[in-house]
Short mmCIF file of C-alpha atoms and ligand atoms in Angstrom, two decimals:
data_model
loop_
_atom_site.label_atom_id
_atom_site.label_comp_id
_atom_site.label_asym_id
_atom_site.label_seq_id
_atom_site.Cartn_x
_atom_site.Cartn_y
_atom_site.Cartn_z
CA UNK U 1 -7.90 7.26 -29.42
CA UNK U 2 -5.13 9.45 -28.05
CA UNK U 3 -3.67 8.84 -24.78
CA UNK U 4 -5.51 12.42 -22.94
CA UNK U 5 -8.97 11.91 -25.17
CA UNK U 6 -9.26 8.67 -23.35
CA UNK U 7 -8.44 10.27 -20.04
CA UNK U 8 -10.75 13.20 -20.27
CA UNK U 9 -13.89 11.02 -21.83
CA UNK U 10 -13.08 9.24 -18.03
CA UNK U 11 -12.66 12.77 -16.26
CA UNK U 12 -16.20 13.72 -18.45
CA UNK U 13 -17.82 11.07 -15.92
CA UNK U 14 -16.49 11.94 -12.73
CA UNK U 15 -18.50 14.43 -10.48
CA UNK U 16 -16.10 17.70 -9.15
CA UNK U 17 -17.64 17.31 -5.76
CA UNK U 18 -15.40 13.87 -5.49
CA UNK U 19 -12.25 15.98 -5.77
CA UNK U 20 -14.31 17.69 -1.85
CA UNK U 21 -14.72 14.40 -0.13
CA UNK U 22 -11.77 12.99 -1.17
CA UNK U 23 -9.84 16.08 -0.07
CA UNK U 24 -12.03 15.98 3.20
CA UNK U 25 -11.33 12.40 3.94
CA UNK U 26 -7.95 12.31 3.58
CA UNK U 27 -7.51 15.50 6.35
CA UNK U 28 -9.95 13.69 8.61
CA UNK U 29 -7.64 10.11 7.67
CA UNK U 30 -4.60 11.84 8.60
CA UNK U 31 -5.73 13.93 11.62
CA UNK U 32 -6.93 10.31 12.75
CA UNK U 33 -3.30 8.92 12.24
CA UNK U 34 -1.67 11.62 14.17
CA UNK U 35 -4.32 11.69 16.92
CA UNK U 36 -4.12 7.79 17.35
CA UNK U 37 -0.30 8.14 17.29
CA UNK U 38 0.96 6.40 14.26
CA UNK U 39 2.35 9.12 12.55
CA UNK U 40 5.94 8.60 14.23
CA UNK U 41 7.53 10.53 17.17
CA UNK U 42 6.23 13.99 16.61
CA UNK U 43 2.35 13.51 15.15
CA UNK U 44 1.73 17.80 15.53
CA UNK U 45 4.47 18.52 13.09
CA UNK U 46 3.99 15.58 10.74
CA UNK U 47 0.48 16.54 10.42
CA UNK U 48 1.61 19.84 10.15
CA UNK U 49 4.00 18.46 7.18
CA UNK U 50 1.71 16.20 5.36
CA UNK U 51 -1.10 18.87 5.44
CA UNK U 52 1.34 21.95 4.42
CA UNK U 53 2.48 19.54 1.49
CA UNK U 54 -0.56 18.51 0.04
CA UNK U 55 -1.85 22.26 -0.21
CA UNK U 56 1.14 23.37 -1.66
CA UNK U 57 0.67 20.68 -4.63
CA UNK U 58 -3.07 21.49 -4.61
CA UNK U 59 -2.08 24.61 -5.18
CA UNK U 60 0.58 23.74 -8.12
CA UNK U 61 -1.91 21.99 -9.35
CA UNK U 62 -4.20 24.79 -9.41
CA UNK U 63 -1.86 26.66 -11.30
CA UNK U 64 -0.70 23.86 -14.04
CA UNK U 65 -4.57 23.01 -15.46
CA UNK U 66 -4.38 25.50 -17.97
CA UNK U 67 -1.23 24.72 -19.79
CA UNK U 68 -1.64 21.13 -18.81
CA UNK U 69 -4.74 21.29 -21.23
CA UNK U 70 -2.75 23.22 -23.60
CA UNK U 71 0.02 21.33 -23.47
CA UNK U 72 -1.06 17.77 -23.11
CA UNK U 73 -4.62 18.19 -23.94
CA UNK U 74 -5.55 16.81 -20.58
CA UNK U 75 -8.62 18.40 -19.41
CA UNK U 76 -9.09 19.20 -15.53
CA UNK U 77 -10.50 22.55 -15.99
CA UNK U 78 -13.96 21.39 -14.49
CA UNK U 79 -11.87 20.45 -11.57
CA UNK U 80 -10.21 23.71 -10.93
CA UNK U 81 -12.63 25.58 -8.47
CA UNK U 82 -12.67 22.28 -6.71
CA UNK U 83 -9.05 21.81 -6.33
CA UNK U 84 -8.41 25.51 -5.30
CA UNK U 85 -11.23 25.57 -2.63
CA UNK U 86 -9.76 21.81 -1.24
CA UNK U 87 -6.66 23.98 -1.33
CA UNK U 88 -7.77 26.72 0.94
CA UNK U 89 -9.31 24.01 3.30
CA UNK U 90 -6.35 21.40 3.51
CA UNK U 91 -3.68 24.89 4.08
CA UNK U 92 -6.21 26.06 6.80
CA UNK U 93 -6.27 22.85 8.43
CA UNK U 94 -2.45 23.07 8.15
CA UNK U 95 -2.91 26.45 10.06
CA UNK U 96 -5.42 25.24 12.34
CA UNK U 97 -3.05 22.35 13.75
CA UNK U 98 -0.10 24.86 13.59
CA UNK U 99 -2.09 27.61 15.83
CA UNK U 100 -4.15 24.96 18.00
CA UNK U 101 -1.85 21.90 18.38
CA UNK U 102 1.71 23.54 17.78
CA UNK U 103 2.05 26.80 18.95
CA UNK U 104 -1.26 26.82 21.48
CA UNK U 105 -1.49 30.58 22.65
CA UNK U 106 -2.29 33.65 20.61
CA UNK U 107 0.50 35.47 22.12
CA UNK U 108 2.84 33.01 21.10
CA UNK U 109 0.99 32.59 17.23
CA UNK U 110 1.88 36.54 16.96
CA UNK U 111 5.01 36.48 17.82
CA UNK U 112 5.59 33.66 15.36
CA UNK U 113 4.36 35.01 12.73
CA UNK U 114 6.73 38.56 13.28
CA UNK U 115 9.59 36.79 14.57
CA UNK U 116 9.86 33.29 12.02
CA UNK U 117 10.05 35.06 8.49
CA UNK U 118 9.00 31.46 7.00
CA UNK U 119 5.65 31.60 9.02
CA UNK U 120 5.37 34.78 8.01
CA UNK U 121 5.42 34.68 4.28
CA UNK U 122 3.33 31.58 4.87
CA UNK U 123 0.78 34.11 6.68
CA UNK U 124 1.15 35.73 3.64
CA UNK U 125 0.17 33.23 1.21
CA UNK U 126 -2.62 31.74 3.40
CA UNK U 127 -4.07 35.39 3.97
CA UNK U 128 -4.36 36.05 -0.23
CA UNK U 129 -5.96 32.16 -0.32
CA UNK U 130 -8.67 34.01 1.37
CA UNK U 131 -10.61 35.91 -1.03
CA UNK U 132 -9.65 33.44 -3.66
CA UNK U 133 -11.59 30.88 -1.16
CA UNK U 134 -14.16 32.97 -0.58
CA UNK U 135 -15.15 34.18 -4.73
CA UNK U 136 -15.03 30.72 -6.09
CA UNK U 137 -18.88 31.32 -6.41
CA UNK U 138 -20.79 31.91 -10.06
CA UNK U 139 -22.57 34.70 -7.65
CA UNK U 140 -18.87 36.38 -6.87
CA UNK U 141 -18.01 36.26 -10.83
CA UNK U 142 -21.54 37.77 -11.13
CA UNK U 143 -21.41 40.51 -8.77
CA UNK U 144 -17.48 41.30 -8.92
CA UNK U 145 -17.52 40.93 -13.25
CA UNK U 146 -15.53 38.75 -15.47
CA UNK U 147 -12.55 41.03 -15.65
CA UNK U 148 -12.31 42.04 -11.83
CA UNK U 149 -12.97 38.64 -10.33
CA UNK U 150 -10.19 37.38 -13.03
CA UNK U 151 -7.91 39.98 -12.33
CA UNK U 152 -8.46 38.77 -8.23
CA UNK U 153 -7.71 35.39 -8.88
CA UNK U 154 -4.18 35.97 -10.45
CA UNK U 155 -3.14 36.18 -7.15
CA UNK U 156 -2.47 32.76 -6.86
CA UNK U 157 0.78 33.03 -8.37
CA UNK U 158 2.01 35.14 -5.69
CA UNK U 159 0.32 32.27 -3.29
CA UNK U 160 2.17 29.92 -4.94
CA UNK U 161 5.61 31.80 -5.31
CA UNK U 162 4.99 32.65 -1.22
CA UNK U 163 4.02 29.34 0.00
CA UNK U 164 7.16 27.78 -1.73
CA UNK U 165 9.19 30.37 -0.08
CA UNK U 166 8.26 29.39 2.94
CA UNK U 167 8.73 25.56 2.28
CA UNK U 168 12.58 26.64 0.95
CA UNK U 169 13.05 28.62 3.94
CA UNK U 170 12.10 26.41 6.92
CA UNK U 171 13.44 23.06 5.38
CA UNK U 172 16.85 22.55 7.07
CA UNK U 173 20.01 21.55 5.11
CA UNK U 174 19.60 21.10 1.03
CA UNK U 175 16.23 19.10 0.12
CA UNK U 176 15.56 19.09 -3.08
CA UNK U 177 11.98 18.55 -3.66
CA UNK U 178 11.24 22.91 -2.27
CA UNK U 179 13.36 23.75 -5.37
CA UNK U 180 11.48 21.25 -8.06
CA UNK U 181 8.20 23.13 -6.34
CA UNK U 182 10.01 26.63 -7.45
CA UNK U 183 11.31 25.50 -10.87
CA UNK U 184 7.65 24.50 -11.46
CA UNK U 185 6.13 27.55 -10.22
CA UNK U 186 8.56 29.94 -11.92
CA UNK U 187 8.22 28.29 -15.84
CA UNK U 188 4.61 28.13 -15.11
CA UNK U 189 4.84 31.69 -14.18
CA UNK U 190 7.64 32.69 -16.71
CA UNK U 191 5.34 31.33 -19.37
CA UNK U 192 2.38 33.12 -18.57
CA UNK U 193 4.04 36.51 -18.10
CA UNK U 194 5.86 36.30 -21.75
CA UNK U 195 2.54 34.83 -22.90
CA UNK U 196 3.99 32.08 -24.49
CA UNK U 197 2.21 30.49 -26.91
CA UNK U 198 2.41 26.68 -27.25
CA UNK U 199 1.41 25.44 -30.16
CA UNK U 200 -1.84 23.64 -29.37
CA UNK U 201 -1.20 20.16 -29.29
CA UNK U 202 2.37 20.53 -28.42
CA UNK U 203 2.92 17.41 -26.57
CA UNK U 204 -0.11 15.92 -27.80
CA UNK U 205 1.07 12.66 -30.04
CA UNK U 206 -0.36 13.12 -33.26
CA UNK U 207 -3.59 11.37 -34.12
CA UNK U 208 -2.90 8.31 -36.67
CA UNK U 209 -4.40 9.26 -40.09
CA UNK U 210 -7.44 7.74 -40.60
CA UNK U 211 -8.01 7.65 -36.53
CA UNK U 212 -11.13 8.91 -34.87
CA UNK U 213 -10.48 12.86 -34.06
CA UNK U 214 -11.06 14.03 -30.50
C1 HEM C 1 -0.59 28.59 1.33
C2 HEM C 1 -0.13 28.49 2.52
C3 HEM C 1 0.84 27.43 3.00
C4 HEM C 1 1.40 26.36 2.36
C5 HEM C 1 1.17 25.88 0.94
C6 HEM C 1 2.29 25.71 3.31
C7 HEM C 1 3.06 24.61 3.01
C8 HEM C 1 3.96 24.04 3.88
C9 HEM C 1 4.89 22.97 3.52
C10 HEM C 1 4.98 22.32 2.13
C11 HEM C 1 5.62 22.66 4.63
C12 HEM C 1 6.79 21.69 4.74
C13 HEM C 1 6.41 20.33 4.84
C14 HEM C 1 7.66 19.45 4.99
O1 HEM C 1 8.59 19.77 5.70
O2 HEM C 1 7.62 18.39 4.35
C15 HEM C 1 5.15 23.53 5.67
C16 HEM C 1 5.64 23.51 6.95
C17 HEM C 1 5.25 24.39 7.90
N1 HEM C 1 4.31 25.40 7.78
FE1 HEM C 1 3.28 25.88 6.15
N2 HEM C 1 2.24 26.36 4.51
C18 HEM C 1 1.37 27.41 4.35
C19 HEM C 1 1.02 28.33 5.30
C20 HEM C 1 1.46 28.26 6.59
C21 HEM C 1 0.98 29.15 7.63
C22 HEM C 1 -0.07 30.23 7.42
C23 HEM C 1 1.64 28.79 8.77
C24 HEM C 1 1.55 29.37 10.14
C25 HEM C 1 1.21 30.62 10.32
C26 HEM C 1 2.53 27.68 8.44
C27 HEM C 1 3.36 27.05 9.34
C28 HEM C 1 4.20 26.00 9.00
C29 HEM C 1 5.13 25.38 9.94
C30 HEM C 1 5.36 25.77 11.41
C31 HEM C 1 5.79 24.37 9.25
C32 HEM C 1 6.92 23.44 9.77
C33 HEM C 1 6.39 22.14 10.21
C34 HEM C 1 7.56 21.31 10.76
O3 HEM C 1 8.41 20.90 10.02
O4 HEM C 1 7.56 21.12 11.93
N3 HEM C 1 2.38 27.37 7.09
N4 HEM C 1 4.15 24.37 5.19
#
C-alpha cells in the first residue's frame, strides 16, 4: 500500500475537532510559558512570535491541502475548515497579546497600525481572516451559495501573500525562513492562477503491479 493511502486510511480515523483542541492547547501551553516566565527575556514578544508563526503556517497550510492531495495524494481536505478556523483563532490570539500585553492603549494600537506599515498590512490580513472565520459554517455555504461563498474564500491568498509581507517586513537583517514562506505562497498561487494541471498522481510512486489499488 502506497506511502499517502496508508496515511489517509490513518487520517480516515482521526476526528477534525482534534485539529481544535490541539490548536487550543497549545495557545493556552504557550500563554502559560510566557506568563510563568520561561519563554526567555521578553515573554510578550515571544508569544507574540510563536503565535504570529504558527498562524502563518496554519494558514500555508490552509492553502497547500488541495494540491497536496493532488500532488501527493495525501488527503487533509476533511481537515481544512478546521485548520483555517484554528488559524483565525491562534492569529487573533497573536493580536490579542499584541493589543493587550504589547502595545496596552487604544491610542497607541491606532497609531501602530497607521504609523508601522508591517502592522498594518498585518491588520490587513487579520481583518480579511474575518469573514473567512466567520462563513466556515454549512449554514453560510447555504445561505451565501456555492459560487459566492467560494468566490469569498479565495481571499485567503491575499491573507496569505499579506501576512508574509508583514513577516518579511518586520524581521530585521536577512532571515531566510519569511522568503521560503513567500516562495511557497507564490508557486502555490502561481499555480492556481495559470491553472496548472498536475497530472494526478504526479508525485504519487506508482502502485506495484499486482498491488492492492487505493
Ligand atoms: C494573518 C495575520 C497575521 C499573521 C499570519 C502574522 C504573523 C506574524 C509572524 C510570522 C511574525 C514573526 C514571528 C517571528 O519573528 O518569528 C509576526 C510578528 C509580529 N506581528 Fe504578526 N501576524 C499577523 C497579524 C498581525 C496583526 C493584526 C498585528 C497587529 C496589529 C501583528 C503584529 C505583529 C508584531 C508587533 C510582531 C513582532 C513581534 C516581535 O518580534 O516583537 N501581526 N506576525
Amino acid at each position: 500500500m502506497i506511502l499517502s493511502q496508508t496515511i489517509n486510511s490513518g487520517l480516515r480515523k482521526i476526528p477534525t475537532w482534534t485539529i481544535y483542541i490541539v490548536g487550543g492547547a497549545w495557545v493556552v501551553w504557550m500563554f502559560y510559558l510566557a506568563a510563568t516566565n520561561q519563554m526567555g527575556p521578553e515573554p510578550i514578544n515571544a508569544l507574540e512570535r510563536e503565535y504570529g508563526e504558527l498562524g502563518l503556517k496554519l494558514i500555508v497550510l490552509g492553502l497547500a491541502v488541495t494540491p497536496l492531495r493532488r500532488w501527493t495524494g495525501l488527503n487533509l481536505m476533511k481537515f481544512r475548515r478546521a485548520i483555517g478556523v484554528t488559524a483565525f483563532f491562534v492569529v487573533l490570539a497573536h493580536f490579542l497579546v499584541w493589543a493587550l500585553l504589547d502595545v496596552g492603549t487604544f491610542g497607541r494600537m491606532w497609531t501602530e497600525i497607521v504609523k508601522r506599515p508591517y502592522v498594518t498590512v498585518g491588520m490587513a490580513s487579520f481583518i480579511m481572516l474575518i469573514p473567512l472565520a466567520v462563513t466556515s459554517n454549512n449554514l453560510s455555504i447555504r445561505k451565501l451559495g456555492g459560487a459566492t461563498w467560494r468566490k469569498l474564500h479565495k481571499l485567503t491568498y491575499p491573507i496569505a501573500l499579506c501576512a508574509v509581507v508583514h513577516y518579511l517586513w518586520l524581521v530585521k537583517g536577512f532571515q531566510i525562513e519569511p522568503f521560503v514562506y513567500l516562495g511557497i505562497v507564490i508557486l502555490l498561487l502561481a499555480l492556481r492562477q495559470s491553472g496548472f494541471k498536475w497530472p494526478t498522481g504526479t508525485f504519487k510512486p506508482r502502485a506495484i503491479k499486482g498491488a492492492a489499488s487505493e
